[in-house]
mmCIF file of C-alpha atoms and ligand atoms in Angstrom:
data_model
loop_
_atom_site.group_PDB
_atom_site.id
_atom_site.type_symbol
_atom_site.label_atom_id
_atom_site.label_comp_id
_atom_site.label_asym_id
_atom_site.label_seq_id
_atom_site.Cartn_x
_atom_site.Cartn_y
_atom_site.Cartn_z
ATOM 1 C CA MET A 1 107.438 96.260 76.115
ATOM 2 C CA PRO A 2 110.245 98.664 77.183
ATOM 3 C CA ASP A 3 113.601 97.092 78.090
ATOM 4 C CA LEU A 4 114.562 96.546 81.730
ATOM 5 C CA ALA A 5 116.958 99.506 81.853
ATOM 6 C CA THR A 6 114.141 101.832 80.754
ATOM 7 C CA ILE A 7 111.737 100.291 83.284
ATOM 8 C CA ILE A 8 114.266 100.832 86.096
ATOM 9 C CA GLN A 9 114.925 104.385 84.979
ATOM 10 C CA ALA A 10 111.195 105.169 84.971
ATOM 11 C CA ALA A 11 110.627 103.664 88.439
ATOM 12 C CA LEU A 12 113.558 105.520 89.999
ATOM 13 C CA SER A 13 112.612 108.756 88.314
ATOM 14 C CA GLU A 14 109.137 108.457 89.840
ATOM 15 C CA ARG A 15 110.717 107.611 93.206
ATOM 16 C CA PHE A 16 113.473 110.244 93.374
ATOM 17 C CA GLY A 17 112.625 112.826 90.728
ATOM 18 C CA GLU A 18 115.981 112.206 89.081
ATOM 19 C CA ARG A 19 117.011 110.559 85.836
ATOM 20 C CA LEU A 20 119.581 107.878 86.664
ATOM 21 C CA GLU A 21 121.894 106.279 84.160
ATOM 22 C CA VAL A 22 121.225 102.533 83.852
ATOM 23 C CA ASP A 23 123.692 100.443 81.860
ATOM 24 C CA ALA A 24 121.555 98.038 79.810
ATOM 25 C CA GLY A 25 124.460 95.565 79.885
ATOM 26 C CA LEU A 26 124.421 95.140 83.680
ATOM 27 C CA SER A 27 123.611 91.672 84.966
ATOM 28 C CA GLY A 28 120.715 91.212 87.376
ATOM 29 C CA LEU A 29 118.573 93.953 85.857
ATOM 30 C CA ASP A 30 115.426 91.939 86.562
ATOM 31 C CA GLU A 31 116.221 91.938 90.291
ATOM 32 C CA ILE A 32 117.100 95.633 90.226
ATOM 33 C CA ALA A 33 113.816 96.362 88.435
ATOM 34 C CA ARG A 34 111.897 94.607 91.215
ATOM 35 C CA VAL A 35 113.773 96.458 93.957
ATOM 36 C CA ALA A 36 113.297 99.801 92.190
ATOM 37 C CA ALA A 37 109.561 99.198 91.763
ATOM 38 C CA HIS A 38 108.984 98.107 95.383
ATOM 39 C CA ARG A 39 105.715 99.057 97.004
ATOM 40 C CA VAL A 40 103.919 97.739 100.067
ATOM 41 C CA HIS A 41 100.593 96.009 99.499
ATOM 42 C CA ARG A 42 97.679 96.417 101.862
ATOM 43 C CA ARG A 43 94.947 94.511 99.983
ATOM 44 C CA TYR A 44 95.086 90.742 99.495
ATOM 45 C CA LEU A 45 93.152 88.078 97.624
ATOM 46 C CA ALA A 46 91.391 85.396 99.678
ATOM 47 C CA ARG A 47 94.026 82.898 98.596
ATOM 48 C CA ASP A 48 96.326 80.949 100.853
ATOM 49 C CA ILE A 49 100.106 80.759 100.633
ATOM 50 C CA ALA A 50 101.361 77.169 100.427
ATOM 51 C CA PRO A 51 103.368 76.100 103.503
ATOM 52 C CA ASP A 52 106.251 74.950 101.265
ATOM 53 C CA LEU A 53 106.449 78.399 99.714
ATOM 54 C CA MET A 54 106.441 80.064 103.138
ATOM 55 C CA ARG A 55 109.238 77.737 104.239
ATOM 56 C CA LEU A 56 111.240 78.633 101.114
ATOM 57 C CA LEU A 57 110.764 82.361 101.740
ATOM 58 C CA CYS A 58 111.785 82.017 105.408
ATOM 59 C CA ALA A 59 114.901 80.087 104.348
ATOM 60 C CA CYS A 60 115.830 82.836 101.863
ATOM 61 C CA ALA A 61 115.158 85.561 104.448
ATOM 62 C CA LEU A 62 117.350 83.807 106.998
ATOM 63 C CA SER A 63 120.111 83.529 104.368
ATOM 64 C CA ALA A 64 120.665 87.269 104.941
ATOM 65 C CA PRO A 65 123.980 88.418 106.414
ATOM 66 C CA SER A 66 124.172 88.232 110.190
ATOM 67 C CA LYS A 67 126.374 90.291 112.518
ATOM 68 C CA SER A 68 129.393 88.101 113.478
ATOM 69 C CA ASP A 69 127.348 85.121 112.241
ATOM 70 C CA LEU A 70 125.499 85.355 115.571
ATOM 71 C CA GLN A 71 122.102 84.573 113.962
ATOM 72 C CA GLN A 72 119.992 86.597 116.365
ATOM 73 C CA ALA A 73 116.831 86.940 114.255
ATOM 74 C CA ASP A 74 113.817 84.618 114.224
ATOM 75 C CA ILE A 75 110.566 84.579 112.246
ATOM 76 C CA LEU A 76 107.231 83.670 113.808
ATOM 77 C CA VAL A 77 104.670 82.487 111.225
ATOM 78 C CA VAL A 78 100.993 82.930 112.136
ATOM 79 C CA ARG A 79 98.304 81.285 109.989
ATOM 80 C CA ASP A 80 95.669 80.679 112.640
ATOM 81 C CA LYS A 81 92.729 82.935 111.658
ATOM 82 C CA VAL A 82 91.716 83.394 115.305
ATOM 83 C CA LYS A 83 95.163 84.722 116.192
ATOM 84 C CA ILE A 84 95.299 86.987 113.122
ATOM 85 C CA ARG A 85 91.837 88.298 114.057
ATOM 86 C CA ALA A 86 93.072 88.970 117.597
ATOM 87 C CA ILE A 87 95.990 91.033 116.240
ATOM 88 C CA ALA A 88 93.676 92.862 113.823
ATOM 89 C CA ASP A 89 91.292 93.664 116.695
ATOM 90 C CA LEU A 90 94.152 95.396 118.524
ATOM 91 C CA LEU A 91 94.707 97.612 115.456
ATOM 92 C CA PRO A 92 91.300 98.519 113.964
ATOM 93 C CA GLU A 93 92.883 101.457 112.069
ATOM 94 C CA MET A 94 94.721 98.887 109.895
ATOM 95 C CA PRO A 95 91.971 96.692 108.370
ATOM 96 C CA TRP A 96 94.492 95.011 106.031
ATOM 97 C CA ILE A 97 95.696 92.876 108.950
ATOM 98 C CA ALA A 98 92.377 91.009 109.091
ATOM 99 C CA GLU A 99 92.657 90.238 105.354
ATOM 100 C CA THR A 100 96.132 88.754 105.380
ATOM 101 C CA PRO A 101 96.364 84.952 104.942
ATOM 102 C CA VAL A 102 99.675 84.864 106.842
ATOM 103 C CA PHE A 103 100.988 87.232 109.485
ATOM 104 C CA LEU A 104 104.663 87.199 110.396
ATOM 105 C CA VAL A 105 106.399 88.559 113.457
ATOM 106 C CA PHE A 106 110.091 89.319 113.081
ATOM 107 C CA LEU A 107 111.883 88.755 116.351
ATOM 108 C CA ALA A 108 115.124 90.106 117.764
ATOM 109 C CA ASN A 109 116.445 87.123 119.706
ATOM 110 C CA GLY A 110 119.000 88.255 122.273
ATOM 111 C CA ARG A 111 118.435 85.060 124.220
ATOM 112 C CA ARG A 112 120.050 82.348 122.110
ATOM 113 C CA LEU A 113 123.595 83.714 122.366
ATOM 114 C CA PRO A 114 123.787 83.907 126.193
ATOM 115 C CA GLN A 115 122.118 80.462 126.328
ATOM 116 C CA ILE A 116 124.763 79.065 123.951
ATOM 117 C CA SER A 117 127.458 80.581 126.202
ATOM 118 C CA LYS A 118 125.862 78.821 129.171
ATOM 119 C CA ILE A 119 125.646 75.492 127.313
ATOM 120 C CA ARG A 120 129.322 75.863 126.362
ATOM 121 C CA GLY A 121 130.214 76.692 129.990
ATOM 122 C CA LYS A 122 131.389 80.230 129.274
ATOM 123 C CA GLN A 123 130.770 83.583 130.899
ATOM 124 C CA PHE A 124 128.695 86.155 129.042
ATOM 125 C CA PRO A 125 130.005 89.635 129.946
ATOM 126 C CA ASN A 126 128.115 91.241 127.026
ATOM 127 C CA ASP A 127 124.688 91.871 128.435
ATOM 128 C CA HIS A 128 124.439 95.529 127.386
ATOM 129 C CA LEU A 129 122.962 97.752 124.665
ATOM 130 C CA ASP A 130 124.908 96.035 121.883
ATOM 131 C CA LEU A 131 123.046 92.743 122.462
ATOM 132 C CA PHE A 132 119.727 94.499 121.847
ATOM 133 C CA PHE A 133 121.101 96.507 118.930
ATOM 134 C CA ASN A 134 122.737 93.570 117.106
ATOM 135 C CA ALA A 135 119.646 91.390 117.424
ATOM 136 C CA THR A 136 117.379 94.220 116.249
ATOM 137 C CA VAL A 137 119.572 95.018 113.230
ATOM 138 C CA ASP A 138 119.728 91.334 112.255
ATOM 139 C CA ALA A 139 115.943 91.018 112.538
ATOM 140 C CA ALA A 140 115.446 94.129 110.363
ATOM 141 C CA ILE A 141 117.748 92.713 107.684
ATOM 142 C CA VAL A 142 115.899 89.384 107.749
ATOM 143 C CA MET A 143 112.573 91.213 107.454
ATOM 144 C CA THR A 144 113.795 93.174 104.425
ATOM 145 C CA THR A 145 115.178 90.046 102.796
ATOM 146 C CA PHE A 146 111.846 88.292 103.349
ATOM 147 C CA LEU A 147 110.036 91.177 101.675
ATOM 148 C CA ARG A 148 112.405 91.167 98.697
ATOM 149 C CA THR A 149 112.057 87.406 98.214
ATOM 150 C CA ALA A 150 108.285 87.474 98.636
ATOM 151 C CA GLU A 151 107.979 90.278 96.076
ATOM 152 C CA ALA A 152 110.071 88.201 93.654
ATOM 153 C CA VAL A 153 107.418 85.463 93.628
ATOM 154 C CA GLY A 154 104.594 87.986 93.241
ATOM 155 C CA LEU A 155 103.471 88.227 96.868
ATOM 156 C CA GLY A 156 102.661 91.557 98.462
ATOM 157 C CA CYS A 157 103.856 92.536 101.948
ATOM 158 C CA CYS A 158 103.259 95.258 104.488
ATOM 159 C CA PRO A 159 105.499 95.528 107.557
ATOM 160 C CA ILE A 160 103.476 96.357 110.673
ATOM 161 C CA SER A 161 105.456 98.157 113.357
ATOM 162 C CA VAL A 162 102.332 99.276 115.195
ATOM 163 C CA ILE A 163 102.201 95.868 116.847
ATOM 164 C CA ARG A 164 104.791 97.477 119.126
ATOM 165 C CA ASP A 165 102.015 99.749 120.419
ATOM 166 C CA HIS A 166 100.826 96.506 122.038
ATOM 167 C CA ALA A 167 104.221 94.918 122.619
ATOM 168 C CA ALA A 168 103.359 93.307 125.943
ATOM 169 C CA THR A 169 100.105 91.810 124.575
ATOM 170 C CA ILE A 170 101.850 90.446 121.458
ATOM 171 C CA SER A 171 104.629 89.086 123.644
ATOM 172 C CA GLU A 172 102.125 87.257 125.819
ATOM 173 C CA MET A 173 100.037 86.070 122.866
ATOM 174 C CA PHE A 174 103.036 84.285 121.334
ATOM 175 C CA ALA A 175 104.781 83.248 124.558
ATOM 176 C CA LEU A 176 107.893 85.288 123.797
ATOM 177 C CA PRO A 177 110.465 84.560 126.488
ATOM 178 C CA GLU A 178 112.949 86.941 128.111
ATOM 179 C CA LYS A 179 115.223 88.770 125.633
ATOM 180 C CA VAL A 180 113.017 87.941 122.624
ATOM 181 C CA ILE A 181 111.109 90.964 121.302
ATOM 182 C CA PRO A 182 109.059 91.736 118.182
ATOM 183 C CA ILE A 183 110.669 94.348 115.932
ATOM 184 C CA ALA A 184 107.709 94.380 113.518
ATOM 185 C CA GLY A 185 104.927 92.239 112.139
ATOM 186 C CA MET A 186 104.225 91.723 108.446
ATOM 187 C CA CYS A 187 101.130 91.027 106.382
ATOM 188 C CA VAL A 188 101.892 88.708 103.450
ATOM 189 C CA GLY A 189 99.400 87.829 100.729
ATOM 190 C CA TRP A 190 98.671 87.697 97.025
ATOM 191 C CA PRO A 191 98.044 91.332 96.050
ATOM 192 C CA ALA A 192 94.475 92.333 95.198
ATOM 193 C CA GLU A 193 95.703 95.485 93.454
ATOM 194 C CA LYS A 194 98.844 96.669 91.727
ATOM 195 C CA GLY A 195 99.764 99.405 94.182
ATOM 196 C CA GLY A 196 102.051 102.299 93.326
ATOM 197 C CA ILE A 197 105.500 103.714 93.881
ATOM 198 C CA THR A 198 105.863 106.060 96.847
ATOM 199 C CA PRO A 199 108.329 108.870 96.086
ATOM 200 C CA ARG A 200 111.278 109.274 98.437
ATOM 201 C CA LEU A 201 113.361 112.278 99.464
ATOM 202 C CA SER A 202 115.831 113.287 96.769
ATOM 203 C CA LEU A 203 119.176 111.497 96.664
ATOM 204 C CA ASN A 204 120.832 114.885 97.333
ATOM 205 C CA THR A 205 119.106 114.775 100.728
ATOM 206 C CA THR A 206 119.917 111.196 101.717
ATOM 207 C CA VAL A 207 123.148 110.216 99.928
ATOM 208 C CA HIS A 208 126.315 111.786 101.315
ATOM 209 C CA GLU A 209 129.585 111.758 99.383
ATOM 210 C CA GLU A 210 132.756 111.417 101.461
ATOM 211 C CA CYS A 211 131.384 113.223 104.529
ATOM 212 C CA PHE A 212 128.007 113.989 106.048
ATOM 213 C CA ALA A 213 126.357 117.016 104.477
ATOM 214 C CA GLU A 214 122.975 117.960 105.901
ATOM 215 C CA ASN A 215 120.641 119.306 103.252
ATOM 216 C CA PHE A 216 117.050 120.459 103.719
ATOM 217 C CA SER A 217 116.940 122.535 100.548
ATOM 218 C CA GLU A 218 115.053 119.944 98.498
ATOM 219 C CA VAL A 219 112.430 118.936 101.068
ATOM 220 C CA GLU A 220 109.835 121.408 99.823
ATOM 221 C CA ALA A 221 110.288 120.259 96.240
ATOM 222 C CA TYR A 222 109.900 116.682 97.509
ATOM 223 C CA ASP A 223 106.645 117.627 99.261
ATOM 224 C CA GLN A 224 105.337 118.930 95.929
ATOM 225 C CA ARG A 225 106.632 116.010 93.848
ATOM 226 C CA ARG A 226 105.144 113.488 96.251
ATOM 227 C CA ALA A 227 101.802 115.285 96.473
ATOM 228 C CA ALA A 228 101.518 115.111 92.680
ATOM 229 C CA THR A 229 101.299 111.289 92.695
ATOM 230 C CA ARG A 230 100.577 110.350 96.348
ATOM 231 C CA PRO A 231 98.569 113.136 97.977
ATOM 232 C CA TYR A 232 97.493 112.599 101.567
ATOM 233 C CA ARG A 233 93.784 111.878 101.807
ATOM 234 C CA ASN A 234 93.459 113.288 105.331
ATOM 235 C CA GLN A 235 95.267 115.889 107.373
ATOM 236 C CA ARG A 236 96.299 114.851 110.879
ATOM 237 C CA GLU A 237 94.539 116.561 113.777
ATOM 238 C CA PRO A 238 93.157 119.626 111.960
ATOM 239 C CA GLU A 239 91.417 120.682 115.192
ATOM 240 C CA ARG A 240 94.868 121.033 116.805
ATOM 241 C CA PHE A 241 97.056 122.154 113.894
ATOM 242 C CA GLY A 242 94.540 123.812 111.597
ATOM 243 C CA ARG A 243 93.901 122.918 107.975
ATOM 244 C CA SER A 244 96.853 123.443 105.618
ATOM 245 C CA GLU A 245 96.089 124.654 102.129
ATOM 246 C CA PHE A 246 98.944 122.503 100.904
ATOM 247 C CA TYR A 247 99.561 119.371 102.978
ATOM 248 C CA GLY A 248 102.804 117.563 102.142
ATOM 249 C CA TRP A 249 105.045 114.897 103.619
ATOM 250 C CA SER A 250 107.030 117.224 105.897
ATOM 251 C CA GLU A 251 103.845 118.682 107.433
ATOM 252 C CA ASP A 252 102.411 115.179 107.911
ATOM 253 C CA LYS A 253 105.562 113.824 109.585
ATOM 254 C CA ALA A 254 105.943 116.906 111.793
ATOM 255 C CA ARG A 255 102.315 116.498 112.924
ATOM 256 C CA GLN A 256 102.727 112.743 113.403
ATOM 257 C CA TYR A 257 105.682 113.254 115.734
ATOM 258 C CA ALA A 258 104.186 116.203 117.623
ATOM 259 C CA VAL A 259 102.600 113.659 119.967
ATOM 260 C CA PRO A 260 104.500 111.128 122.103
ATOM 261 C CA LEU A 261 104.563 107.778 120.338
ATOM 262 C CA ARG A 262 105.418 104.467 121.967
ATOM 263 C CA ALA A 263 107.144 106.241 124.840
ATOM 264 C CA ASP A 264 106.758 103.054 126.901
ATOM 265 C CA PHE A 265 108.718 100.851 124.477
ATOM 266 C CA GLY A 266 112.002 101.252 126.372
ATOM 267 C CA ALA A 267 110.275 100.068 129.540
ATOM 268 C CA PHE A 268 108.934 97.023 127.640
ATOM 269 C CA VAL A 269 112.387 96.175 126.238
ATOM 270 C CA ARG A 270 113.942 96.476 129.715
ATOM 271 C CA ALA A 271 111.153 94.385 131.230
ATOM 272 C CA LYS A 272 111.980 91.693 128.639
ATOM 273 C CA GLY A 273 115.462 91.551 130.151
ATOM 274 C CA PHE A 274 117.511 93.661 127.752
ATOM 275 C CA LYS A 275 119.961 96.054 129.350
ATOM 276 C CA LEU A 276 120.120 99.275 127.366
ATOM 277 C CA ASP A 277 123.280 100.821 128.907
HETATM 278 C C1 LIG B 301 109.752 98.943 109.862
HETATM 279 C C2 LIG B 301 108.498 99.292 109.110
HETATM 280 C C3 LIG B 301 107.303 99.382 109.790
HETATM 281 C C4 LIG B 301 106.116 99.665 109.121
HETATM 282 N N1 LIG B 301 104.934 99.668 109.821
HETATM 283 C C5 LIG B 301 103.776 99.856 109.164
HETATM 284 C C6 LIG B 301 102.538 99.727 109.860
HETATM 285 O O1 LIG B 301 102.489 99.529 111.069
HETATM 286 N N2 LIG B 301 101.401 99.835 109.132
HETATM 287 C C7 LIG B 301 101.409 100.067 107.792
HETATM 288 O O2 LIG B 301 100.328 100.131 107.194
HETATM 289 N N3 LIG B 301 102.559 100.209 107.103
HETATM 290 C C8 LIG B 301 103.747 100.091 107.764
HETATM 291 N N4 LIG B 301 104.928 100.164 107.069
HETATM 292 C C9 LIG B 301 104.916 100.447 105.630
HETATM 293 C C10 LIG B 301 105.342 101.883 105.350
HETATM 294 O O3 LIG B 301 104.279 102.748 105.665
HETATM 295 C C11 LIG B 301 105.753 101.987 103.864
HETATM 296 O O4 LIG B 301 106.910 101.208 103.652
HETATM 297 C C12 LIG B 301 106.016 103.445 103.479
HETATM 298 O O5 LIG B 301 104.832 104.193 103.513
HETATM 299 C C13 LIG B 301 106.630 103.585 102.103
HETATM 300 O O6 LIG B 301 105.849 102.903 101.142
HETATM 301 P P1 LIG B 301 106.516 101.838 100.177
HETATM 302 O O7 LIG B 301 107.151 100.776 101.050
HETATM 303 O O8 LIG B 301 105.400 101.304 99.331
HETATM 304 O O9 LIG B 301 107.533 102.574 99.368
HETATM 305 C C14 LIG B 301 106.135 99.909 107.733
HETATM 306 C C15 LIG B 301 107.354 99.846 107.040
HETATM 307 C C16 LIG B 301 108.515 99.540 107.715
HETATM 308 C C17 LIG B 301 109.813 99.456 106.951
#
């Protein structure tokens, strides 16, 4: 069995195409190894997750840092098979939703803070974009922390942002009040397969030293590196864009965003009472 430093090095080399130095004397290498080897899981065993374990994972997730300690993120836990089926039926292109024993919805809660102000008899002159932004950022951090904690106990997760294609329906389904919106759902289950590491853009593309330095020079090499281990099975809309001899990440993402996606989300957020100015 290779030591943890070697395992981390191998995972990050597969991810970024770069050999990173890992000091074998660092503490917390087991946690770093788990983070480095992250992968989403989209196939689950027909095995439940004990309510006590879910409660523990929610508690850990909500231990995440929170902007000004405002605590504007909530987690909605869905176990009811009928409700999970109803969500899955909205999204037939994602059959893993129907398989999940637990479905979570991570909520940006911009409601609690103004309500607290009211209870404390204070004005709330902060009903603007920052309320939406702070609550959304907090909810994203809580979601990530949930995923990390769940992976630590051997669970597999897959965030599901496409529930926002049906934001109004989801909102109604779970009785979300004004200023409470879903940022993403999440499938959580015991993995039915190991899954694999998805390569990311090189660190020279996404890590900036001292000042921002835009760099597209390594995108093509990334397309090639990624295709070597995670080739796309299908090309998007070949009837519109033609069939590419080589089909990499950049072509896929450019095609994906060549059509309007979720253009009505701003209207939904405003209708839920957030002011985006
Ligand atoms: C905010 C967010 C939303 C996502 N939404 C979906 C989704 O709707 N459906 C899905 O199958 N995967 C979804 N994913 C998973 C990504 O596709 C996945 O993280 C990405 O392909 C990289 O794979 P990896 O996490 O295994 O490295 C989402 C991930 C994030 C962070």
